[in-house]
PDB file of C-alpha atoms in Angstrom:
ATOM      1  CA  MET A   1     -51.050  58.029   3.701  1.00  0.00           C
ATOM      2  CA  ASP A   2     -54.094  60.106   4.481  1.00  0.00           C
ATOM      3  CA  TYR A   3     -55.693  62.825   2.407  1.00  0.00           C
ATOM      4  CA  GLY A   4     -58.265  65.584   2.440  1.00  0.00           C
ATOM      5  CA  ILE A   5     -59.895  67.314  -0.549  1.00  0.00           C
ATOM      6  CA  GLU A   6     -60.726  71.019  -0.735  1.00  0.00           C
ATOM      7  CA  GLN A   7     -62.767  72.251  -3.708  1.00  0.00           C
ATOM      8  CA  ARG A   8     -62.152  75.794  -4.998  1.00  0.00           C
ATOM      9  CA  ASP A   9     -63.821  77.094  -8.175  1.00  0.00           C
ATOM     10  CA  GLN A  10     -62.023  75.288 -11.021  1.00  0.00           C
ATOM     11  CA  GLU A  11     -59.399  73.670  -8.775  1.00  0.00           C
ATOM     12  CA  ALA A  12     -59.547  70.747  -6.366  1.00  0.00           C
ATOM     13  CA  ALA A  13     -56.678  70.607  -3.882  1.00  0.00           C
ATOM     14  CA  VAL A  14     -55.845  67.258  -2.318  1.00  0.00           C
ATOM     15  CA  ARG A  15     -53.496  67.387   0.670  1.00  0.00           C
ATOM     16  CA  LEU A  16     -51.530  64.166   1.070  1.00  0.00           C
ATOM     17  CA  ARG A  17     -50.154  63.434   4.552  1.00  0.00           C
ATOM     18  CA  GLY A  18     -47.683  60.895   5.861  1.00  0.00           C
ATOM     19  CA  ARG A  19     -45.894  58.413   3.605  1.00  0.00           C
ATOM     20  CA  LEU A  20     -46.755  57.354   0.063  1.00  0.00           C
ATOM     21  CA  THR A  21     -45.601  53.771  -0.509  1.00  0.00           C
ATOM     22  CA  PHE A  22     -46.684  50.570  -2.227  1.00  0.00           C
ATOM     23  CA  ASN A  23     -48.998  49.869   0.736  1.00  0.00           C
ATOM     24  CA  ASP A  24     -51.105  52.912  -0.230  1.00  0.00           C
ATOM     25  CA  HIS A  25     -52.059  51.609  -3.669  1.00  0.00           C
ATOM     26  CA  ALA A  26     -55.725  50.984  -2.772  1.00  0.00           C
ATOM     27  CA  LYS A  27     -56.088  54.380  -1.050  1.00  0.00           C
ATOM     28  CA  LEU A  28     -54.576  56.201  -4.006  1.00  0.00           C
ATOM     29  CA  ARG A  29     -56.841  54.325  -6.426  1.00  0.00           C
ATOM     30  CA  ALA A  30     -59.847  55.466  -4.358  1.00  0.00           C
ATOM     31  CA  LEU A  31     -58.510  59.036  -4.363  1.00  0.00           C
ATOM     32  CA  ILE A  32     -58.065  58.956  -8.156  1.00  0.00           C
ATOM     33  CA  GLY A  33     -61.698  57.869  -8.442  1.00  0.00           C
ATOM     34  CA  GLU A  34     -62.786  60.859  -6.344  1.00  0.00           C
ATOM     35  CA  MET A  35     -60.621  63.208  -8.408  1.00  0.00           C
ATOM     36  CA  LYS A  36     -62.196  61.953 -11.627  1.00  0.00           C
ATOM     37  CA  LEU A  37     -65.709  62.514 -10.246  1.00  0.00           C
ATOM     38  CA  ASN A  38     -65.314  66.102  -9.054  1.00  0.00           C
ATOM     39  CA  LYS A  39     -65.932  68.862 -11.582  1.00  0.00           C
ATOM     40  CA  ALA A  40     -62.658  70.773 -11.251  1.00  0.00           C
ATOM     41  CA  LYS A  41     -60.482  70.623 -14.369  1.00  0.00           C
ATOM     42  CA  ARG A  42     -57.313  71.323 -12.349  1.00  0.00           C
ATOM     43  CA  GLN A  43     -56.438  68.653  -9.785  1.00  0.00           C
ATOM     44  CA  VAL A  44     -53.676  69.681  -7.378  1.00  0.00           C
ATOM     45  CA  LEU A  45     -51.872  67.197  -5.152  1.00  0.00           C
ATOM     46  CA  ASP A  46     -50.497  69.236  -2.251  1.00  0.00           C
ATOM     47  CA  LEU A  47     -47.405  67.330  -1.128  1.00  0.00           C
ATOM     48  CA  SER A  48     -46.308  69.791   1.582  1.00  0.00           C
ATOM     49  CA  SER A  49     -47.387  67.391   4.366  1.00  0.00           C
ATOM     50  CA  LEU A  50     -46.032  64.271   2.658  1.00  0.00           C
ATOM     51  CA  GLU A  51     -42.955  63.058   4.554  1.00  0.00           C
ATOM     52  CA  PHE A  52     -41.779  60.219   2.314  1.00  0.00           C
ATOM     53  CA  VAL A  53     -42.358  58.731  -1.128  1.00  0.00           C
ATOM     54  CA  ASP A  54     -40.803  55.558  -2.568  1.00  0.00           C
ATOM     55  CA  SER A  55     -40.522  54.375  -6.166  1.00  0.00           C
ATOM     56  CA  ALA A  56     -43.952  52.725  -5.991  1.00  0.00           C
ATOM     57  CA  GLY A  57     -45.399  56.028  -4.779  1.00  0.00           C
ATOM     58  CA  ILE A  58     -43.833  57.796  -7.761  1.00  0.00           C
ATOM     59  CA  GLY A  59     -45.399  55.183 -10.020  1.00  0.00           C
ATOM     60  CA  MET A  60     -48.780  55.834  -8.442  1.00  0.00           C
ATOM     61  CA  LEU A  61     -48.404  59.585  -9.049  1.00  0.00           C
ATOM     62  CA  LEU A  62     -47.756  58.809 -12.714  1.00  0.00           C
ATOM     63  CA  ILE A  63     -50.856  56.603 -12.802  1.00  0.00           C
ATOM     64  CA  ALA A  64     -52.826  59.525 -11.326  1.00  0.00           C
ATOM     65  CA  ARG A  65     -51.490  61.755 -14.102  1.00  0.00           C
ATOM     66  CA  GLU A  66     -52.532  59.260 -16.794  1.00  0.00           C
ATOM     67  CA  GLU A  67     -56.015  58.968 -15.284  1.00  0.00           C
ATOM     68  CA  MET A  68     -56.403  62.764 -15.154  1.00  0.00           C
ATOM     69  CA  VAL A  69     -55.297  63.116 -18.794  1.00  0.00           C
ATOM     70  CA  ALA A  70     -57.860  60.462 -19.769  1.00  0.00           C
ATOM     71  CA  ALA A  71     -60.513  62.451 -17.859  1.00  0.00           C
ATOM     72  CA  ALA A  72     -59.474  65.729 -19.604  1.00  0.00           C
ATOM     73  CA  LYS A  73     -58.096  67.153 -16.353  1.00  0.00           C
ATOM     74  CA  GLU A  74     -54.749  68.654 -15.431  1.00  0.00           C
ATOM     75  CA  LEU A  75     -52.680  67.185 -12.590  1.00  0.00           C
ATOM     76  CA  VAL A  76     -50.337  69.458 -10.644  1.00  0.00           C
ATOM     77  CA  LEU A  77     -47.949  68.481  -7.855  1.00  0.00           C
ATOM     78  CA  ARG A  78     -47.472  71.323  -5.364  1.00  0.00           C
ATOM     79  CA  GLY A  79     -45.341  72.097  -2.330  1.00  0.00           C
ATOM     80  CA  ALA A  80     -43.012  69.085  -2.177  1.00  0.00           C
ATOM     81  CA  VAL A  81     -40.284  69.422   0.473  1.00  0.00           C
ATOM     82  CA  GLY A  82     -37.392  67.379   1.822  1.00  0.00           C
ATOM     83  CA  GLN A  83     -37.087  63.774   0.684  1.00  0.00           C
ATOM     84  CA  VAL A  84     -40.198  64.014  -1.484  1.00  0.00           C
ATOM     85  CA  LYS A  85     -38.805  66.988  -3.414  1.00  0.00           C
ATOM     86  CA  ARG A  86     -35.451  65.241  -3.868  1.00  0.00           C
ATOM     87  CA  VAL A  87     -37.085  62.077  -5.209  1.00  0.00           C
ATOM     88  CA  LEU A  88     -39.283  64.048  -7.637  1.00  0.00           C
ATOM     89  CA  THR A  89     -36.194  65.909  -8.861  1.00  0.00           C
ATOM     90  CA  VAL A  90     -34.031  62.801  -9.264  1.00  0.00           C
ATOM     91  CA  ALA A  91     -36.860  60.979 -11.062  1.00  0.00           C
ATOM     92  CA  GLN A  92     -37.327  64.034 -13.316  1.00  0.00           C
ATOM     93  CA  ILE A  93     -41.097  63.940 -12.768  1.00  0.00           C
ATOM     94  CA  GLY A  94     -41.245  67.636 -13.740  1.00  0.00           C
ATOM     95  CA  LYS A  95     -40.782  66.587 -17.371  1.00  0.00           C
ATOM     96  CA  ILE A  96     -44.112  64.745 -17.232  1.00  0.00           C
ATOM     97  CA  VAL A  97     -46.187  66.450 -14.519  1.00  0.00           C
ATOM     98  CA  THR A  98     -46.437  70.155 -13.667  1.00  0.00           C
ATOM     99  CA  ILE A  99     -44.650  70.848 -10.367  1.00  0.00           C
ATOM    100  CA  GLU A 100     -45.270  74.044  -8.386  1.00  0.00           C
ATOM    101  CA  ASP A 101     -43.424  75.227  -5.268  1.00  0.00           C
TER     102      ASP A 101
END
């Protein structure tokens, strides 16, 4: 997994690319640290370039949500397609995290 962050007014958009799996735990932890430090209250994970997510990846997204709540920030998942969208739907992540198309 790779990522890039784009800051816009009160929103920070993070574009995730590639695959999000257990092997990306350290990278995602570093990303969460960056998200907590920037000033935007709305943190958007753009999943449109993410090709694959496994159960560990879903767990890491939930950890990101918990960390954002603790930092008084909102986490939004945006643009999931294909396998990623199916996994988010099956796991019913939309009940916990805001999902936008």
